[in-house]
Amino acid sequence: MACLERASPALKRILLKLYRENKSIEIDHHLYEFGSVEYHIQSSTSDAHYTYLSVSTPLLSQGVILPNGISHYTKQMVKGICPDVVEIMEPAKEGYQITLRLVLSKIPNGKDSMKVIADISAVQAVILSSQLKEMLMNVSSQDTFQGMYKTIKLVYHPREPFFIVRQPQKILAVFPIRFKDKTDVIIATAFFQELMDVGSSEKWAKAPPCCWSPIPPPELRGEPFEDLSTNGGFVSFDISSSHVKGKRLDKTVWSLLNFYAYVKYHVKSTRSFIQRRMRKRLQRLVEVLHKRSMQEEEKEEEEEGNHKVQGCMFMRKRINVSKPKVLKRRYNDLRGKIKRIRSRIKIQGFGRFRRRWLKMPKFSSSMRYTKLD
């Protein structure tokens, strides 16, 4: 169930509108809620005294599909919401588990009217809670085996069964946890470990003790393998007699029925919180980088402006100094040409004359030397 409150907000709003109208209203609404829950509200001007409410909801079952009808105990619990206002129609409208005829004119005025309308809007919660109460009360001594009561498998959603084990001194509720995403498994595991730590403190000593384990508890031995194959472990609650006395019974039963919804709500909220913090952190980093890039761009623009000013000064200086350098370079080129012109003049036959008459004499020595090895 998406809404952890007992009363349906949409149904409550429509019933409140019908109650506040002094005249009859032609209305025919279909309301759909999470968990395959459907409400059909009918009000006609031809039958102004009555409003008809039909409810279709998945029923708790012990591993088998139950017929559309509900038990006598559940009907009595529904009728006990407000006997003067609520009347159960027999048979129920086709496709619905129960059909109620409401006499809204009999609702008391004042603050009590809001309470009665809220109780009528919580009829689906009353049906589920009464079913679980009836199953727990019907566990007899014949279901015991070696001093332990037989495990009851309850199915509300096809993929979310849970187990109830009634023992002599307590009731054990076991929830197999399954998730499709590995990230959800990590968040849920951390949540269960924190739940165990908080539950063991003195502040929450009156709350049912909670235990999480990656393996099934011994009480589930013999159950089908597909019911025990999980990736999130098993969460168990020890419910004592003090938790089912008086008004605590309704609260305990409703908490058990909505434990899966509460876990999913916590996991999704934690995941969205983490993603929101990551987006904010990323946005801050992007702002820092953008600010840094803007500063670098401004610095580069300033440097380019300085280079342009310096370049203009350098060009002016170069224009003023380049004339002597050009003249000096031209002078050096001219001097080199003159040197090449004044180089030695070749005379034909002078090389042979030099080899013959200007040849240096060779001297020979009488002393010779022998190379030593």
mmCIF file of C-alpha atoms in Angstrom:
data_model
loop_
_atom_site.group_PDB
_atom_site.id
_atom_site.type_symbol
_atom_site.label_atom_id
_atom_site.label_comp_id
_atom_site.label_asym_id
_atom_site.label_seq_id
_atom_site.Cartn_x
_atom_site.Cartn_y
_atom_site.Cartn_z
ATOM 1 C CA MET A 1 0.000 0.000 0.000
ATOM 2 C CA ALA A 2 1.399 3.332 -1.041
ATOM 3 C CA CYS A 3 -0.381 5.208 1.736
ATOM 4 C CA LEU A 4 0.624 4.089 5.230
ATOM 5 C CA GLU A 5 -2.496 5.701 6.699
ATOM 6 C CA ARG A 6 -5.560 3.594 7.272
ATOM 7 C CA ALA A 7 -8.015 5.924 5.584
ATOM 8 C CA SER A 8 -7.964 6.452 1.836
ATOM 9 C CA PRO A 9 -7.453 10.202 1.187
ATOM 10 C CA ALA A 10 -9.406 10.197 -2.093
ATOM 11 C CA LEU A 11 -12.325 8.224 -0.652
ATOM 12 C CA LYS A 12 -12.401 10.430 2.430
ATOM 13 C CA ARG A 13 -12.551 13.575 0.297
ATOM 14 C CA ILE A 14 -15.525 12.289 -1.753
ATOM 15 C CA LEU A 15 -17.481 11.104 1.288
ATOM 16 C CA LEU A 16 -16.885 14.430 2.999
ATOM 17 C CA LYS A 17 -18.187 16.252 -0.064
ATOM 18 C CA LEU A 18 -21.347 14.116 -0.117
ATOM 19 C CA TYR A 19 -21.894 14.652 3.591
ATOM 20 C CA ARG A 20 -21.581 18.440 3.402
ATOM 21 C CA GLU A 21 -24.013 18.779 0.500
ATOM 22 C CA ASN A 22 -27.548 19.451 1.678
ATOM 23 C CA LYS A 23 -29.041 17.994 -1.488
ATOM 24 C CA SER A 24 -28.429 14.723 -3.290
ATOM 25 C CA ILE A 25 -25.672 14.567 -5.936
ATOM 26 C CA GLU A 26 -25.464 12.348 -8.992
ATOM 27 C CA ILE A 27 -22.077 10.656 -8.656
ATOM 28 C CA ASP A 28 -20.434 7.512 -10.044
ATOM 29 C CA HIS A 29 -16.696 7.308 -9.284
ATOM 30 C CA HIS A 30 -14.081 4.555 -9.611
ATOM 31 C CA LEU A 31 -10.988 5.020 -7.441
ATOM 32 C CA TYR A 32 -7.848 2.937 -7.909
ATOM 33 C CA GLU A 33 -5.015 2.731 -5.407
ATOM 34 C CA PHE A 34 -1.708 0.929 -5.132
ATOM 35 C CA GLY A 35 -2.000 -2.786 -4.413
ATOM 36 C CA SER A 36 -4.909 -3.503 -6.807
ATOM 37 C CA VAL A 37 -7.393 -1.710 -4.536
ATOM 38 C CA GLU A 38 -10.542 -0.357 -6.170
ATOM 39 C CA TYR A 39 -13.444 1.674 -4.784
ATOM 40 C CA HIS A 40 -16.757 2.269 -6.572
ATOM 41 C CA ILE A 41 -18.924 5.065 -5.154
ATOM 42 C CA GLN A 42 -22.480 5.561 -6.393
ATOM 43 C CA SER A 43 -25.003 8.199 -5.421
ATOM 44 C CA SER A 44 -28.201 8.980 -7.289
ATOM 45 C CA THR A 45 -30.866 11.671 -7.017
ATOM 46 C CA SER A 46 -33.539 8.979 -7.333
ATOM 47 C CA ASP A 47 -32.250 7.327 -4.143
ATOM 48 C CA ALA A 48 -31.131 10.362 -2.186
ATOM 49 C CA HIS A 49 -30.967 8.700 1.249
ATOM 50 C CA TYR A 50 -28.317 6.087 0.411
ATOM 51 C CA THR A 51 -24.769 6.053 -0.944
ATOM 52 C CA TYR A 52 -23.287 2.761 -2.141
ATOM 53 C CA LEU A 53 -19.633 1.891 -1.668
ATOM 54 C CA SER A 54 -18.123 -1.256 -3.206
ATOM 55 C CA VAL A 55 -14.600 -2.382 -2.300
ATOM 56 C CA SER A 56 -12.261 -4.713 -4.189
ATOM 57 C CA THR A 57 -8.958 -5.582 -2.514
ATOM 58 C CA PRO A 58 -6.521 -8.502 -2.502
ATOM 59 C CA LEU A 59 -7.302 -10.708 0.466
ATOM 60 C CA LEU A 60 -4.859 -12.377 2.787
ATOM 61 C CA SER A 61 -4.541 -16.052 1.991
ATOM 62 C CA GLN A 62 -2.552 -18.977 3.289
ATOM 63 C CA GLY A 63 -0.849 -19.673 -0.019
ATOM 64 C CA VAL A 64 -4.085 -20.326 -1.945
ATOM 65 C CA ILE A 65 -6.517 -18.100 -3.827
ATOM 66 C CA LEU A 66 -9.621 -17.337 -1.816
ATOM 67 C CA PRO A 67 -13.068 -16.737 -3.323
ATOM 68 C CA ASN A 68 -14.447 -13.217 -3.602
ATOM 69 C CA GLY A 69 -16.491 -13.530 -0.432
ATOM 70 C CA ILE A 70 -15.153 -12.651 3.007
ATOM 71 C CA SER A 71 -15.709 -14.336 6.348
ATOM 72 C CA HIS A 72 -18.488 -13.582 8.809
ATOM 73 C CA TYR A 73 -15.949 -12.250 11.328
ATOM 74 C CA THR A 74 -14.645 -9.717 8.810
ATOM 75 C CA LYS A 75 -18.172 -8.574 7.988
ATOM 76 C CA GLN A 76 -18.907 -8.030 11.657
ATOM 77 C CA MET A 77 -15.765 -5.944 12.008
ATOM 78 C CA VAL A 78 -16.774 -3.812 9.006
ATOM 79 C CA LYS A 79 -20.290 -3.344 10.328
ATOM 80 C CA GLY A 80 -18.859 -2.335 13.694
ATOM 81 C CA ILE A 81 -17.315 0.795 12.168
ATOM 82 C CA CYS A 82 -20.632 2.626 12.674
ATOM 83 C CA PRO A 83 -23.751 0.380 12.863
ATOM 84 C CA ASP A 84 -26.188 3.258 12.335
ATOM 85 C CA VAL A 85 -24.478 4.430 9.151
ATOM 86 C CA VAL A 86 -22.968 1.276 7.594
ATOM 87 C CA GLU A 87 -25.039 -1.609 6.262
ATOM 88 C CA ILE A 88 -23.633 -4.579 4.345
ATOM 89 C CA MET A 89 -25.481 -5.494 1.137
ATOM 90 C CA GLU A 90 -25.977 -9.138 0.226
ATOM 91 C CA PRO A 91 -24.794 -10.212 -2.251
ATOM 92 C CA ALA A 92 -21.925 -7.866 -3.063
ATOM 93 C CA LYS A 93 -21.705 -6.192 -6.437
ATOM 94 C CA GLU A 94 -20.092 -8.359 -9.080
ATOM 95 C CA GLY A 95 -16.312 -8.012 -9.086
ATOM 96 C CA TYR A 96 -16.098 -6.699 -5.498
ATOM 97 C CA GLN A 97 -15.587 -8.386 -2.132
ATOM 98 C CA ILE A 98 -18.075 -6.246 -0.228
ATOM 99 C CA THR A 99 -20.732 -3.607 -0.922
ATOM 100 C CA LEU A 100 -21.815 -1.120 1.735
ATOM 101 C CA ARG A 101 -24.937 1.021 1.870
ATOM 102 C CA LEU A 102 -24.191 4.246 3.698
ATOM 103 C CA VAL A 103 -26.752 6.497 5.342
ATOM 104 C CA LEU A 104 -24.747 9.711 5.529
ATOM 105 C CA SER A 105 -27.661 11.641 7.064
ATOM 106 C CA LYS A 106 -27.242 9.610 10.270
ATOM 107 C CA ILE A 107 -23.656 10.740 10.811
ATOM 108 C CA PRO A 108 -23.531 12.887 13.965
ATOM 109 C CA ASN A 109 -22.677 16.555 13.606
ATOM 110 C CA GLY A 110 -19.565 18.235 14.959
ATOM 111 C CA LYS A 111 -16.130 16.705 15.328
ATOM 112 C CA ASP A 112 -17.532 13.179 15.458
ATOM 113 C CA SER A 113 -18.556 13.452 11.811
ATOM 114 C CA MET A 114 -14.918 13.645 10.680
ATOM 115 C CA LYS A 115 -14.028 10.619 12.774
ATOM 116 C CA VAL A 116 -16.901 8.533 11.340
ATOM 117 C CA ILE A 117 -16.027 9.470 7.740
ATOM 118 C CA ALA A 118 -12.365 8.626 8.377
ATOM 119 C CA ASP A 119 -13.358 5.239 9.808
ATOM 120 C CA ILE A 120 -15.533 4.486 6.767
ATOM 121 C CA SER A 121 -12.651 5.496 4.461
ATOM 122 C CA ALA A 122 -10.470 2.921 6.260
ATOM 123 C CA VAL A 123 -12.753 0.003 5.366
ATOM 124 C CA GLN A 124 -10.028 -1.689 3.314
ATOM 125 C CA ALA A 125 -7.663 -1.583 6.293
ATOM 126 C CA VAL A 126 -10.403 -3.072 8.496
ATOM 127 C CA ILE A 127 -10.873 -5.974 6.055
ATOM 128 C CA LEU A 128 -7.168 -6.864 5.990
ATOM 129 C CA SER A 129 -6.641 -6.409 9.725
ATOM 130 C CA SER A 130 -9.667 -8.530 10.630
ATOM 131 C CA GLN A 131 -8.414 -11.295 8.348
ATOM 132 C CA LEU A 132 -5.045 -11.426 10.093
ATOM 133 C CA LYS A 133 -6.695 -11.309 13.528
ATOM 134 C CA GLU A 134 -8.974 -14.183 12.576
ATOM 135 C CA MET A 135 -6.066 -16.295 11.337
ATOM 136 C CA LEU A 136 -4.155 -15.755 14.566
ATOM 137 C CA MET A 137 -7.156 -16.583 16.716
ATOM 138 C CA ASN A 138 -7.962 -19.742 14.743
ATOM 139 C CA VAL A 139 -4.590 -21.316 15.492
ATOM 140 C CA SER A 140 -5.546 -24.175 17.780
ATOM 141 C CA SER A 141 -3.625 -26.738 19.754
ATOM 142 C CA GLN A 142 -4.111 -29.221 16.915
ATOM 143 C CA ASP A 143 -1.668 -27.235 14.792
ATOM 144 C CA THR A 144 1.222 -27.832 17.178
ATOM 145 C CA PHE A 145 4.152 -30.012 16.257
ATOM 146 C CA GLN A 146 6.666 -30.981 18.942
ATOM 147 C CA GLY A 147 5.599 -28.101 21.150
ATOM 148 C CA MET A 148 5.714 -25.538 18.295
ATOM 149 C CA TYR A 149 2.789 -24.186 16.303
ATOM 150 C CA LYS A 150 2.633 -24.677 12.566
ATOM 151 C CA THR A 151 3.987 -21.848 10.401
ATOM 152 C CA ILE A 152 1.307 -19.835 8.624
ATOM 153 C CA LYS A 153 2.243 -18.413 5.234
ATOM 154 C CA LEU A 154 0.289 -15.267 4.412
ATOM 155 C CA VAL A 155 0.129 -13.835 0.905
ATOM 156 C CA TYR A 156 -1.063 -10.282 0.307
ATOM 157 C CA HIS A 157 0.983 -9.543 -2.821
ATOM 158 C CA PRO A 158 2.062 -12.578 -4.893
ATOM 159 C CA ARG A 159 5.771 -11.702 -4.602
ATOM 160 C CA GLU A 160 5.687 -10.587 -0.975
ATOM 161 C CA PRO A 161 4.642 -13.464 1.304
ATOM 162 C CA PHE A 162 5.384 -13.363 5.006
ATOM 163 C CA PHE A 163 5.163 -15.932 7.771
ATOM 164 C CA ILE A 164 3.465 -15.977 11.164
ATOM 165 C CA VAL A 165 4.551 -18.500 13.785
ATOM 166 C CA ARG A 166 2.481 -18.570 16.975
ATOM 167 C CA GLN A 167 4.465 -19.946 19.890
ATOM 168 C CA PRO A 168 3.368 -20.542 23.501
ATOM 169 C CA GLN A 169 4.769 -17.233 24.779
ATOM 170 C CA LYS A 170 4.996 -15.074 21.662
ATOM 171 C CA ILE A 171 4.180 -14.644 17.994
ATOM 172 C CA LEU A 172 7.020 -14.611 15.483
ATOM 173 C CA ALA A 173 6.561 -12.641 12.252
ATOM 174 C CA VAL A 174 9.159 -13.289 9.518
ATOM 175 C CA PHE A 175 9.494 -11.184 6.370
ATOM 176 C CA PRO A 176 11.672 -12.370 3.452
ATOM 177 C CA ILE A 177 13.160 -9.297 1.774
ATOM 178 C CA ARG A 178 13.665 -9.138 -1.984
ATOM 179 C CA PHE A 179 14.858 -6.287 -4.201
ATOM 180 C CA LYS A 180 15.601 -6.053 -7.902
ATOM 181 C CA ASP A 181 18.332 -3.429 -7.599
ATOM 182 C CA LYS A 182 21.574 -4.109 -5.726
ATOM 183 C CA THR A 183 21.655 -0.524 -4.507
ATOM 184 C CA ASP A 184 18.305 -1.031 -2.775
ATOM 185 C CA VAL A 185 19.683 -4.161 -1.079
ATOM 186 C CA ILE A 186 22.608 -2.179 0.363
ATOM 187 C CA ILE A 187 20.344 0.608 1.652
ATOM 188 C CA ALA A 188 17.856 -1.879 3.143
ATOM 189 C CA THR A 189 20.621 -3.888 4.849
ATOM 190 C CA ALA A 190 21.987 -0.743 6.488
ATOM 191 C CA PHE A 191 18.457 0.195 7.550
ATOM 192 C CA PHE A 192 17.818 -3.216 9.158
ATOM 193 C CA GLN A 193 21.093 -3.133 11.056
ATOM 194 C CA GLU A 194 20.280 0.341 12.350
ATOM 195 C CA LEU A 195 16.778 -0.855 13.256
ATOM 196 C CA MET A 196 18.294 -3.641 15.337
ATOM 197 C CA ASP A 197 20.621 -1.217 17.132
ATOM 198 C CA VAL A 198 17.833 1.243 17.888
ATOM 199 C CA GLY A 199 15.435 -1.496 18.978
ATOM 200 C CA SER A 200 17.947 -2.818 21.515
ATOM 201 C CA SER A 201 18.194 0.563 23.269
ATOM 202 C CA GLU A 202 16.348 1.339 26.492
ATOM 203 C CA LYS A 203 14.221 4.018 24.834
ATOM 204 C CA TRP A 204 12.505 1.421 22.654
ATOM 205 C CA ALA A 205 12.404 -1.404 25.151
ATOM 206 C CA LYS A 206 8.617 -1.736 24.822
ATOM 207 C CA ALA A 207 8.735 -2.174 21.037
ATOM 208 C CA PRO A 208 8.823 -5.689 19.540
ATOM 209 C CA PRO A 209 12.449 -6.889 19.276
ATOM 210 C CA CYS A 210 13.728 -6.906 15.700
ATOM 211 C CA CYS A 211 16.256 -9.319 14.241
ATOM 212 C CA TRP A 212 17.806 -9.375 10.767
ATOM 213 C CA SER A 213 19.676 -12.335 9.356
ATOM 214 C CA PRO A 214 20.937 -13.195 5.852
ATOM 215 C CA ILE A 215 19.776 -16.807 6.359
ATOM 216 C CA PRO A 216 16.282 -18.093 7.194
ATOM 217 C CA PRO A 217 15.430 -18.554 10.898
ATOM 218 C CA PRO A 218 15.051 -22.121 12.202
ATOM 219 C CA GLU A 219 11.251 -21.724 12.387
ATOM 220 C CA LEU A 220 11.053 -21.703 8.565
ATOM 221 C CA ARG A 221 12.643 -25.102 8.067
ATOM 222 C CA GLY A 222 10.659 -27.195 5.643
ATOM 223 C CA GLU A 223 9.227 -24.248 3.720
ATOM 224 C CA PRO A 224 9.499 -24.226 -0.111
ATOM 225 C CA PHE A 225 12.840 -23.118 -1.500
ATOM 226 C CA GLU A 226 11.313 -20.366 -3.680
ATOM 227 C CA ASP A 227 9.875 -18.712 -0.559
ATOM 228 C CA LEU A 228 13.274 -18.674 1.151
ATOM 229 C CA SER A 229 15.394 -17.465 -1.787
ATOM 230 C CA THR A 230 16.085 -13.799 -1.069
ATOM 231 C CA ASN A 231 18.817 -11.220 -1.629
ATOM 232 C CA GLY A 232 17.934 -8.974 1.321
ATOM 233 C CA GLY A 233 17.814 -11.526 4.141
ATOM 234 C CA PHE A 234 15.032 -12.091 6.669
ATOM 235 C CA VAL A 235 13.541 -9.676 9.203
ATOM 236 C CA SER A 236 11.856 -11.152 12.295
ATOM 237 C CA PHE A 237 9.731 -9.527 15.001
ATOM 238 C CA ASP A 238 8.988 -11.119 18.366
ATOM 239 C CA ILE A 239 5.468 -10.062 19.332
ATOM 240 C CA SER A 240 4.578 -10.736 22.959
ATOM 241 C CA SER A 241 1.177 -10.650 24.656
ATOM 242 C CA SER A 242 1.671 -7.023 25.718
ATOM 243 C CA HIS A 243 1.781 -5.963 22.050
ATOM 244 C CA VAL A 244 -1.680 -7.409 21.256
ATOM 245 C CA LYS A 245 -3.687 -6.111 24.173
ATOM 246 C CA GLY A 246 -6.530 -3.640 23.642
ATOM 247 C CA LYS A 247 -5.892 -0.954 21.069
ATOM 248 C CA ARG A 248 -2.326 -2.183 20.515
ATOM 249 C CA LEU A 249 -3.671 -5.167 18.596
ATOM 250 C CA ASP A 250 -4.965 -3.048 15.707
ATOM 251 C CA LYS A 251 -1.763 -1.037 15.597
ATOM 252 C CA THR A 252 0.437 -4.150 15.656
ATOM 253 C CA VAL A 253 -1.568 -5.920 12.957
ATOM 254 C CA TRP A 254 -1.574 -2.839 10.730
ATOM 255 C CA SER A 255 2.200 -2.411 11.164
ATOM 256 C CA LEU A 256 2.779 -6.024 10.122
ATOM 257 C CA LEU A 257 0.595 -5.657 7.038
ATOM 258 C CA ASN A 258 2.437 -2.499 5.957
ATOM 259 C CA PHE A 259 5.992 -3.504 6.814
ATOM 260 C CA TYR A 260 6.903 -4.173 3.172
ATOM 261 C CA ALA A 261 5.423 -0.825 2.126
ATOM 262 C CA TYR A 262 7.327 0.956 4.904
ATOM 263 C CA VAL A 263 10.642 -0.640 3.899
ATOM 264 C CA LYS A 264 10.149 0.290 0.244
ATOM 265 C CA TYR A 265 9.162 3.816 1.220
ATOM 266 C CA HIS A 266 12.296 4.192 3.373
ATOM 267 C CA VAL A 267 14.587 2.771 0.666
ATOM 268 C CA LYS A 268 13.159 5.018 -2.057
ATOM 269 C CA SER A 269 13.296 8.075 0.199
ATOM 270 C CA THR A 270 16.912 7.356 1.163
ATOM 271 C CA ARG A 271 17.869 6.773 -2.445
ATOM 272 C CA SER A 272 16.234 10.008 -3.608
ATOM 273 C CA PHE A 273 17.929 11.868 -0.718
ATOM 274 C CA ILE A 274 21.342 10.513 -1.736
ATOM 275 C CA GLN A 275 20.751 11.382 -5.385
ATOM 276 C CA ARG A 276 19.574 14.873 -4.435
ATOM 277 C CA ARG A 277 22.698 15.446 -2.332
ATOM 278 C CA MET A 278 24.891 14.154 -5.166
ATOM 279 C CA ARG A 279 23.208 16.499 -7.654
ATOM 280 C CA LYS A 280 23.691 19.453 -5.304
ATOM 281 C CA ARG A 281 27.328 18.498 -4.760
ATOM 282 C CA LEU A 282 27.863 18.155 -8.506
ATOM 283 C CA GLN A 283 26.212 21.513 -9.098
ATOM 284 C CA ARG A 284 28.531 23.149 -6.569
ATOM 285 C CA LEU A 285 31.582 21.606 -8.239
ATOM 286 C CA VAL A 286 30.379 22.758 -11.640
ATOM 287 C CA GLU A 287 29.885 26.268 -10.278
ATOM 288 C CA VAL A 288 33.423 26.259 -8.855
ATOM 289 C CA LEU A 289 34.880 25.043 -12.154
ATOM 290 C CA HIS A 290 32.811 27.526 -14.122
ATOM 291 C CA LYS A 291 33.940 30.346 -11.852
ATOM 292 C CA ARG A 292 37.556 29.218 -12.241
ATOM 293 C CA SER A 293 37.251 29.069 -16.019
ATOM 294 C CA MET A 294 35.701 32.543 -16.065
ATOM 295 C CA GLN A 295 38.610 33.885 -14.015
ATOM 296 C CA GLU A 296 41.100 32.229 -16.361
ATOM 297 C CA GLU A 297 39.331 33.687 -19.400
ATOM 298 C CA GLU A 298 39.371 37.163 -17.851
ATOM 299 C CA LYS A 299 43.060 36.747 -17.041
ATOM 300 C CA GLU A 300 43.815 35.639 -20.596
ATOM 301 C CA GLU A 301 41.914 38.610 -21.986
ATOM 302 C CA GLU A 302 43.929 40.954 -19.765
ATOM 303 C CA GLU A 303 47.196 39.321 -20.876
ATOM 304 C CA GLU A 304 46.174 39.589 -24.534
ATOM 305 C CA GLY A 305 45.425 43.253 -24.003
ATOM 306 C CA ASN A 306 48.861 43.758 -22.422
ATOM 307 C CA HIS A 307 50.535 41.849 -25.280
ATOM 308 C CA LYS A 308 48.826 44.070 -27.813
ATOM 309 C CA VAL A 309 50.070 47.197 -26.041
ATOM 310 C CA GLN A 310 53.584 45.780 -25.699
ATOM 311 C CA GLY A 311 53.476 44.631 -29.336
ATOM 312 C CA CYS A 312 52.660 48.110 -30.517
ATOM 313 C CA MET A 313 55.547 49.553 -28.464
ATOM 314 C CA PHE A 314 57.878 46.835 -29.779
ATOM 315 C CA MET A 315 56.925 47.546 -33.391
ATOM 316 C CA ARG A 316 57.542 51.225 -32.898
ATOM 317 C CA LYS A 317 60.921 50.448 -31.367
ATOM 318 C CA ARG A 318 61.711 48.045 -34.205
ATOM 319 C CA ILE A 319 60.787 50.606 -36.804
ATOM 320 C CA ASN A 320 63.132 53.100 -35.150
ATOM 321 C CA VAL A 321 66.059 50.660 -34.807
ATOM 322 C CA SER A 322 65.763 48.567 -37.965
ATOM 323 C CA LYS A 323 67.384 51.150 -40.426
ATOM 324 C CA PRO A 324 70.978 50.979 -39.037
ATOM 325 C CA LYS A 325 70.797 47.215 -38.924
ATOM 326 C CA VAL A 326 69.719 47.027 -42.553
ATOM 327 C CA LEU A 327 72.525 49.363 -43.602
ATOM 328 C CA LYS A 328 75.081 47.373 -41.637
ATOM 329 C CA ARG A 329 73.860 44.126 -43.215
ATOM 330 C CA ARG A 330 74.171 45.651 -46.698
ATOM 331 C CA TYR A 331 77.677 46.917 -45.889
ATOM 332 C CA ASN A 332 78.770 43.472 -44.810
ATOM 333 C CA ASP A 333 77.413 41.936 -48.005
ATOM 334 C CA LEU A 334 79.284 44.488 -50.119
ATOM 335 C CA ARG A 335 82.531 43.920 -48.213
ATOM 336 C CA GLY A 336 82.329 40.203 -48.841
ATOM 337 C CA LYS A 337 81.930 40.731 -52.561
ATOM 338 C CA ILE A 338 84.995 43.016 -52.625
ATOM 339 C CA LYS A 339 87.067 40.367 -50.845
ATOM 340 C CA ARG A 340 86.092 37.783 -53.383
ATOM 341 C CA ILE A 341 87.093 40.143 -56.181
ATOM 342 C CA ARG A 342 90.540 40.815 -54.557
ATOM 343 C CA SER A 343 91.293 37.115 -54.231
ATOM 344 C CA ARG A 344 94.459 35.478 -55.804
ATOM 345 C CA ILE A 345 94.725 35.596 -59.638
ATOM 346 C CA LYS A 346 95.608 32.309 -61.344
ATOM 347 C CA ILE A 347 98.494 32.417 -63.961
ATOM 348 C CA GLN A 348 98.806 29.615 -66.453
ATOM 349 C CA GLY A 349 102.174 27.659 -66.153
ATOM 350 C CA PHE A 350 103.057 29.195 -62.773
ATOM 351 C CA GLY A 351 102.291 25.897 -60.963
ATOM 352 C CA ARG A 352 104.807 23.963 -63.108
ATOM 353 C CA PHE A 353 107.451 26.705 -62.619
ATOM 354 C CA ARG A 354 106.932 26.539 -58.860
ATOM 355 C CA ARG A 355 107.278 22.770 -58.697
ATOM 356 C CA ARG A 356 110.532 22.906 -60.702
ATOM 357 C CA TRP A 357 112.498 25.888 -59.421
ATOM 358 C CA LEU A 358 110.955 26.586 -56.038
ATOM 359 C CA LYS A 359 111.052 23.032 -54.758
ATOM 360 C CA MET A 360 112.441 22.544 -51.222
ATOM 361 C CA PRO A 361 115.456 20.137 -51.025
ATOM 362 C CA LYS A 362 115.219 16.860 -49.124
ATOM 363 C CA PHE A 363 117.847 15.956 -46.511
ATOM 364 C CA SER A 364 118.758 12.334 -45.665
ATOM 365 C CA SER A 365 120.272 11.296 -42.313
ATOM 366 C CA SER A 366 122.974 8.693 -41.891
ATOM 367 C CA MET A 367 121.468 7.549 -38.676
ATOM 368 C CA ARG A 368 118.540 5.236 -38.933
ATOM 369 C CA TYR A 369 116.216 3.970 -36.286
ATOM 370 C CA THR A 370 114.716 0.535 -35.863
ATOM 371 C CA LYS A 371 111.234 0.144 -34.639
ATOM 372 C CA LEU A 372 111.065 -1.901 -31.494
ATOM 373 C CA ASP A 373 108.272 -4.395 -31.097
#
